[in-house]
C-alpha positions as a Python dict, from the first residue, in 0.01 Angstrom:
ca = {
    (1, 'M'): (0, 0, 0),
    (2, 'A'): (136, 340, -99),
    (3, 'L'): (187, 571, 199),
    (4, 'T'): (281, 932, 256),
    (5, 'L'): (596, 1009, 454),
    (6, 'F'): (377, 1127, 741),
    (7, 'D'): (178, 802, 748),
    (8, 'K'): (493, 587, 741),
    (9, 'I'): (627, 754, 1054),
    (10, 'W'): (290, 782, 1229),
    (11, 'N'): (200, 415, 1176),
    (12, 'E'): (534, 303, 1321),
    (13, 'H'): (449, 482, 1645),
    (14, 'V'): (88, 376, 1707),
    (15, 'V'): (67, 175, 2029),
    (16, 'S'): (-308, 123, 2010),
    (17, 'R'): (-621, 232, 1828),
    (18, 'S'): (-972, 219, 1971),
    (19, 'S'): (-1298, 328, 1817),
    (20, 'G'): (-1396, 671, 1942),
    (21, 'F'): (-1051, 744, 2086),
    (22, 'P'): (-749, 919, 1936),
    (23, 'D'): (-446, 704, 1858),
    (24, 'T'): (-205, 633, 2141),
    (25, 'L'): (130, 746, 1998),
    (26, 'F'): (470, 647, 2133),
    (27, 'I'): (712, 941, 2156),
    (28, 'D'): (1081, 898, 2075),
    (29, 'T'): (1201, 1214, 2249),
    (30, 'H'): (1018, 1453, 2480),
    (31, 'F'): (1181, 1795, 2512),
    (32, 'I'): (1069, 1978, 2825),
    (33, 'N'): (1129, 2336, 2932),
    (34, 'K'): (1076, 2564, 3228),
    (35, 'L'): (739, 2695, 3109),
    (36, 'T'): (523, 2387, 3046),
    (37, 'S'): (670, 2128, 3285),
    (38, 'P'): (608, 2250, 3645),
    (39, 'R'): (241, 2149, 3666),
    (40, 'A'): (317, 1813, 3505),
    (41, 'F'): (586, 1733, 3763),
    (42, 'D'): (349, 1834, 4044),
    (43, 'S'): (88, 1595, 3904),
    (44, 'L'): (339, 1310, 3906),
    (45, 'R'): (424, 1383, 4268),
    (46, 'K'): (55, 1373, 4361),
    (47, 'R'): (25, 1038, 4183),
    (48, 'D'): (351, 919, 4347),
    (49, 'M'): (475, 824, 4000),
    (50, 'P'): (821, 837, 3837),
    (51, 'V'): (894, 970, 3491),
    (52, 'F'): (827, 668, 3268),
    (53, 'R'): (1132, 705, 3040),
    (54, 'T'): (1394, 945, 3176),
    (55, 'K'): (1642, 869, 2895),
    (56, 'Q'): (1388, 986, 2637),
    (57, 'T'): (1307, 1303, 2832),
    (58, 'V'): (1538, 1594, 2752),
    (59, 'A'): (1530, 1917, 2948),
    (60, 'I'): (1623, 2211, 2728),
    (61, 'N'): (1911, 2423, 2847),
    (62, 'E'): (1807, 2788, 2860),
    (63, 'Q'): (2045, 2995, 2649),
    (64, 'E'): (1977, 3326, 2817),
    (65, 'Y'): (2060, 3173, 3154),
    (66, 'T'): (2376, 2988, 3052),
    (67, 'S'): (2500, 3285, 2846),
    (68, 'H'): (2501, 3499, 3162),
    (69, 'I'): (2239, 3738, 3035),
    (70, 'P'): (2041, 3842, 3343),
    (71, 'L'): (1701, 3681, 3383),
    (72, 'S'): (1406, 3831, 3559),
    (73, 'D'): (1337, 3696, 3907),
    (74, 'L'): (1050, 3492, 3762),
    (75, 'G'): (1265, 3352, 3481),
    (76, 'R'): (1541, 3254, 3724),
    (77, 'F'): (1286, 3092, 3956),
    (78, 'Q'): (1138, 2894, 3665),
    (79, 'F'): (1477, 2769, 3551),
    (80, 'D'): (1582, 2673, 3905),
    (81, 'L'): (1248, 2492, 3949),
    (82, 'L'): (1310, 2298, 3627),
    (83, 'S'): (1658, 2204, 3750),
    (84, 'R'): (1518, 2085, 4083),
    (85, 'N'): (1240, 1883, 3919),
    (86, 'C'): (1487, 1719, 3682),
    (87, 'S'): (1714, 1630, 3972),
    (88, 'D'): (1424, 1484, 4171),
    (89, 'F'): (1306, 1269, 3879),
    (90, 'G'): (1647, 1167, 3741),
    (91, 'I'): (1643, 1371, 3419),
    (92, 'E'): (1959, 1520, 3274),
    (93, 'I'): (1949, 1879, 3148),
    (94, 'S'): (2069, 1892, 2788),
    (95, 'G'): (2311, 2150, 2653),
    (96, 'Q'): (2185, 2079, 2301),
    (97, 'T'): (2036, 2415, 2218),
    (98, 'G'): (2355, 2600, 2306),
    (99, 'N'): (2529, 2466, 1996),
    (100, 'Y'): (2250, 2497, 1739),
    (101, 'Y'): (2157, 2864, 1748),
    (102, 'G'): (1849, 2790, 1956),
    (103, 'S'): (1717, 2517, 1725),
    (104, 'L'): (1661, 2164, 1846),
    (105, 'V'): (1778, 1876, 1628),
    (106, 'A'): (1630, 1527, 1591),
    (107, 'L'): (1690, 1208, 1393),
    (108, 'P'): (1480, 1116, 1086),
    (109, 'G'): (1173, 901, 1139),
    (110, 'Q'): (1113, 1008, 1497),
    (111, 'I'): (809, 1161, 1663),
    (112, 'I'): (912, 1447, 1889),
    (113, 'V'): (701, 1654, 2126),
    (114, 'C'): (782, 1984, 2291),
    (115, 'D'): (647, 2330, 2359),
    (116, 'P'): (500, 2456, 2028),
    (117, 'E'): (756, 2735, 1999),
    (118, 'N'): (1043, 2485, 1990),
    (119, 'T'): (909, 2212, 1762),
    (120, 'D'): (810, 2332, 1417),
    (121, 'N'): (1160, 2355, 1267),
    (122, 'L'): (1229, 1987, 1345),
    (123, 'G'): (1023, 1874, 1048),
    (124, 'A'): (1320, 1966, 829),
    (125, 'F'): (1493, 1651, 958),
    (126, 'G'): (1218, 1416, 844),
    (127, 'V'): (1057, 1425, 1188),
    (128, 'I'): (695, 1450, 1300),
    (129, 'A'): (721, 1729, 1555),
    (130, 'I'): (412, 1801, 1765),
    (131, 'G'): (365, 2098, 1994),
    (132, 'I'): (199, 1998, 2323),
    (133, 'N'): (41, 2182, 2615),
    (134, 'E'): (90, 2141, 2990),
    (135, 'A'): (-168, 1865, 3028),
    (136, 'Q'): (-6, 1663, 2751),
    (137, 'V'): (338, 1709, 2910),
    (138, 'E'): (199, 1512, 3205),
    (139, 'Q'): (82, 1238, 2967),
    (140, 'V'): (427, 1197, 2813),
    (141, 'L'): (618, 1215, 3142),
    (142, 'A'): (391, 945, 3286),
    (143, 'T'): (367, 715, 2984),
    (144, 'Q'): (599, 829, 2699),
    (145, 'C'): (281, 852, 2490),
    (146, 'I'): (16, 1103, 2391),
    (147, 'L'): (-337, 1075, 2259),
    (148, 'K'): (-364, 1233, 1916),
    (149, 'Q'): (-615, 1238, 1635),
    (150, 'R'): (-446, 1170, 1303),
    (151, 'P'): (-451, 1499, 1108),
    (152, 'K'): (-527, 1527, 738),
    (153, 'R'): (-228, 1528, 503),
    (154, 'M'): (-140, 1816, 270),
    (155, 'K'): (137, 1839, 11),
    (156, 'I'): (280, 2181, -76),
    (157, 'E'): (521, 2195, -368),
    (158, 'V'): (718, 2495, -488),
    (159, 'N'): (905, 2441, -815),
    (160, 'G'): (1122, 2662, -1030),
    (161, 'K'): (1400, 2914, -983),
    (162, 'L'): (1363, 3208, -748),
    (163, 'E'): (1433, 3557, -878),
    (164, 'K'): (1783, 3674, -791),
    (165, 'G'): (1806, 3807, -437),
    (166, 'L'): (1502, 3619, -306),
    (167, 'G'): (1521, 3357, -35),
    (168, 'V'): (1329, 3147, 212),
    (169, 'K'): (1157, 3443, 382),
    (170, 'D'): (1009, 3545, 49),
    (171, 'I'): (882, 3189, -3),
    (172, 'N'): (723, 3192, 341),
    (173, 'H'): (556, 3530, 294),
    (174, 'Y'): (421, 3420, -42),
    (175, 'L'): (279, 3093, 95),
    (176, 'I'): (115, 3269, 389),
    (177, 'D'): (-47, 3515, 151),
    (178, 'E'): (-164, 3243, -88),
    (179, 'I'): (-289, 2992, 171),
    (180, 'S'): (-389, 3232, 451),
    (181, 'A'): (-330, 3211, 823),
    (182, 'D'): (-600, 2946, 857),
    (183, 'G'): (-584, 2769, 520),
    (184, 'A'): (-399, 2459, 643),
    (185, 'R'): (-598, 2412, 961),
    (186, 'G'): (-625, 2044, 1057),
    (187, 'Y'): (-347, 1937, 817),
    (188, 'F'): (6, 1812, 858),
    (189, 'I'): (207, 1942, 562),
    (190, 'E'): (479, 1775, 359),
    (191, 'F'): (684, 2038, 179),
    (192, 'G'): (848, 1946, -151),
    (193, 'G'): (940, 2067, -496),
    (194, 'D'): (1286, 2152, -624),
    (195, 'T'): (1274, 2512, -494),
    (196, 'I'): (1237, 2391, -136),
    (197, 'L'): (1465, 2088, -167),
    (198, 'N'): (1745, 2311, -302),
    (199, 'L'): (1743, 2513, 21),
    (200, 'D'): (2010, 2450, 284),
    (201, 'M'): (1908, 2302, 621),
    (202, 'D'): (1854, 2644, 777),
    (203, 'G'): (1620, 2729, 491),
    (204, 'R'): (1431, 2402, 528),
    (205, 'M'): (1393, 2462, 901),
    (206, 'A'): (1252, 2808, 828),
    (207, 'I'): (998, 2658, 586),
    (208, 'C'): (879, 2400, 840),
    (209, 'N'): (876, 2663, 1114),
    (210, 'M'): (622, 2857, 908),
    (211, 'S'): (369, 2570, 913),
    (212, 'R'): (183, 2694, 1218),
    (213, 'E'): (151, 3040, 1061),
    (214, 'I'): (-83, 2892, 800),
    (215, 'G'): (-277, 2698, 1063),
    (216, 'A'): (-115, 2356, 1017),
    (217, 'V'): (-48, 2100, 1289),
    (218, 'G'): (309, 2085, 1163),
    (219, 'G'): (533, 2043, 861),
    (220, 'I'): (786, 1789, 737),
    (221, 'I'): (1043, 1754, 458),
    (222, 'A'): (1169, 1415, 341),
    (223, 'P'): (1529, 1360, 460),
    (224, 'D'): (1804, 1324, 199),
    (225, 'D'): (2183, 1332, 175),
    (226, 'L'): (2185, 1697, 279),
    (227, 'T'): (2001, 1602, 600),
    (228, 'F'): (2227, 1305, 673),
    (229, 'D'): (2547, 1503, 615),
    (230, 'Y'): (2420, 1783, 838),
    (231, 'L'): (2353, 1537, 1121),
    (232, 'K'): (2688, 1369, 1067),
    (233, 'D'): (2869, 1704, 1088),
    (234, 'L'): (2694, 1770, 1418),
    (235, 'G'): (2801, 1430, 1548),
    (236, 'L'): (2445, 1331, 1634),
    (237, 'G'): (2390, 961, 1670),
    (238, 'S'): (2763, 883, 1681),
    (239, 'E'): (2754, 750, 2037),
    (240, 'T'): (2486, 494, 1957),
    (241, 'G'): (2590, 429, 1599),
    (242, 'S'): (2255, 558, 1474),
    (243, 'L'): (2401, 725, 1166),
    (244, 'E'): (2563, 401, 1052),
    (245, 'E'): (2291, 156, 1161),
    (246, 'Y'): (1983, 342, 1047),
    (247, 'R'): (2093, 552, 753),
    (248, 'E'): (1971, 294, 501),
    (249, 'S'): (1627, 281, 662),
    (250, 'W'): (1620, 662, 667),
    (251, 'K'): (1646, 654, 289),
    (252, 'T'): (1299, 495, 276),
    (253, 'L'): (1151, 801, 445),
    (254, 'F'): (970, 960, 153),
    (255, 'S'): (614, 958, 22),
    (256, 'D'): (550, 674, -221),
    (257, 'E'): (487, 787, -576),
    (258, 'T'): (122, 678, -574),
    (259, 'S'): (46, 792, -217),
    (260, 'V'): (-262, 1008, -179),
    (261, 'F'): (-281, 1338, 10),
    (262, 'D'): (-603, 1498, 126),
    (263, 'E'): (-498, 1815, -56),
    (264, 'V'): (-212, 1911, -288),
    (265, 'L'): (-107, 2271, -354),
    (266, 'E'): (147, 2355, -624),
    (267, 'F'): (323, 2689, -670),
    (268, 'D'): (567, 2833, -921),
    (269, 'A'): (874, 3007, -780),
    (270, 'E'): (861, 3256, -1065),
    (271, 'D'): (541, 3398, -915),
    (272, 'I'): (724, 3495, -595),
    (273, 'R'): (820, 3860, -590),
    (274, 'P'): (1020, 4068, -341),
    (275, 'G'): (837, 4265, -75),
    (276, 'N'): (607, 4199, 216),
    (277, 'Y'): (286, 4011, 156),
    (278, 'G'): (-32, 4025, 360),
    (279, 'I'): (-186, 3730, 544),
    (280, 'G'): (-454, 3658, 287),
    (281, 'L'): (-719, 3818, 506),
    (282, 'S'): (-1007, 3764, 263),
    (283, 'K'): (-918, 3395, 235),
    (284, 'L'): (-895, 3369, 612),
    (285, 'I'): (-1242, 3519, 656),
    (286, 'N'): (-1391, 3291, 390),
    (287, 'A'): (-1227, 2984, 542),
    (288, 'S'): (-1362, 3074, 885),
    (289, 'I'): (-1713, 3119, 751),
    (290, 'Q'): (-1702, 2788, 564),
    (291, 'S'): (-1567, 2592, 859),
    (292, 'G'): (-1849, 2701, 1089),
    (293, 'N'): (-1848, 2607, 1455),
    (294, 'E'): (-1608, 2323, 1528),
    (295, 'L'): (-1761, 2031, 1712),
    (296, 'L'): (-1630, 1968, 2061),
    (297, 'S'): (-1362, 1700, 2023),
    (298, 'Y'): (-1165, 1485, 2265),
    (299, 'E'): (-850, 1683, 2212),
    (300, 'N'): (-996, 2023, 2296),
    (301, 'A'): (-1213, 1889, 2577),
    (302, 'G'): (-949, 1673, 2748),
    (303, 'I'): (-1211, 1426, 2870),
    (304, 'L'): (-1367, 1123, 2701),
    (305, 'E'): (-1623, 887, 2855),
    (306, 'G'): (-1525, 989, 3206),
    (307, 'Y'): (-1151, 928, 3160),
    (308, 'N'): (-882, 1182, 3227),
    (309, 'D'): (-643, 1165, 2933),
    (310, 'T'): (-344, 1058, 3144),
    (311, 'D'): (-552, 796, 3326),
    (312, 'Y'): (-661, 651, 2993),
    (313, 'I'): (-303, 609, 2871),
    (314, 'L'): (-193, 470, 3207),
    (315, 'S'): (-446, 191, 3158),
    (316, 'Q'): (-237, 84, 2854),
    (317, 'L'): (104, 56, 3020),
    (318, 'D'): (135, -316, 2940),
    (319, 'L'): (72, -240, 2572),
    (320, 'I'): (326, 44, 2582),
    (321, 'E'): (593, -182, 2736),
    (322, 'E'): (524, -448, 2472),
    (323, 'F'): (537, -188, 2194),
    (324, 'Q'): (871, -52, 2312),
    (325, 'R'): (1024, -401, 2334),
    (326, 'S'): (906, -469, 1980),
    (327, 'K'): (1045, -135, 1857),
    (328, 'A'): (1384, -203, 2020),
    (329, 'S'): (1394, -550, 1864),
    (330, 'K'): (1328, -409, 1516),
    (331, 'N'): (1606, -152, 1556),
    (332, 'Q'): (1854, -424, 1655),
    (333, 'M'): (1774, -615, 1336),
    (334, 'V'): (1842, -314, 1109),
}
């Protein structure tokens, strides 16, 4: 069966599916920060529970703190609280962001969750990156999983040669104007086309980072040699041998030729002109009128059939353990 890149990664991470419930998704890496983690740690203490997978939980090092730029009293308190919580629950604080100009980096084929402001660029590495709120941080700390409805899939292609002097910001402004700030609502976007694939990794990260500005759940770009070389230069995966063991499987991370998207949008780079675009206000208004009132869903209500979301996932811990053993076994056979 032909699958999109998104579906290939998503399907590999589904622990369980039940009628009327979102999928239970296993998370490869959970990045936490000082803003969205305090309530989640307090909830674990009240439940007398440990963090389910400390090695897959990465606390983000705060650049402004480590660079000796003074923080406000509140900011310093938040960072010290994060440090104390990590110490209490056995989580190491990562220095990752200090070396990557504030951008997190991940390995192709993973599902990553973090605060929305820190996730969107990760799609450039062939990663499904999902921004989560405080309640969902508790879910992942407790179970290494989240409940998530599978979004619709959109393909956006930009082909052709940009006018001299234009770059990724011009592409982004153009797409926002053409699609509107709400035009991709409910979709996860795969970006493609030779204009986008000819960008360097910083450019690709900027494209994926724009996804939320057009209303999308997130964005992704199929990994290629540029991606693999970038990761190799950073030394990521070298300690575990990931770059050597999994690089061949990473090369399968692309949408099959006959895969079907819910919507495909194609643009010509020659239509992109210099200057600031608007946000497609008329399109935004029309899209809002057409969508009408959204029905109350599990994900925006947080409750389904009397279950708290975390309680529901906790009821599946045996399945999660079995899933992780199976996943580890597959990786060893690569």
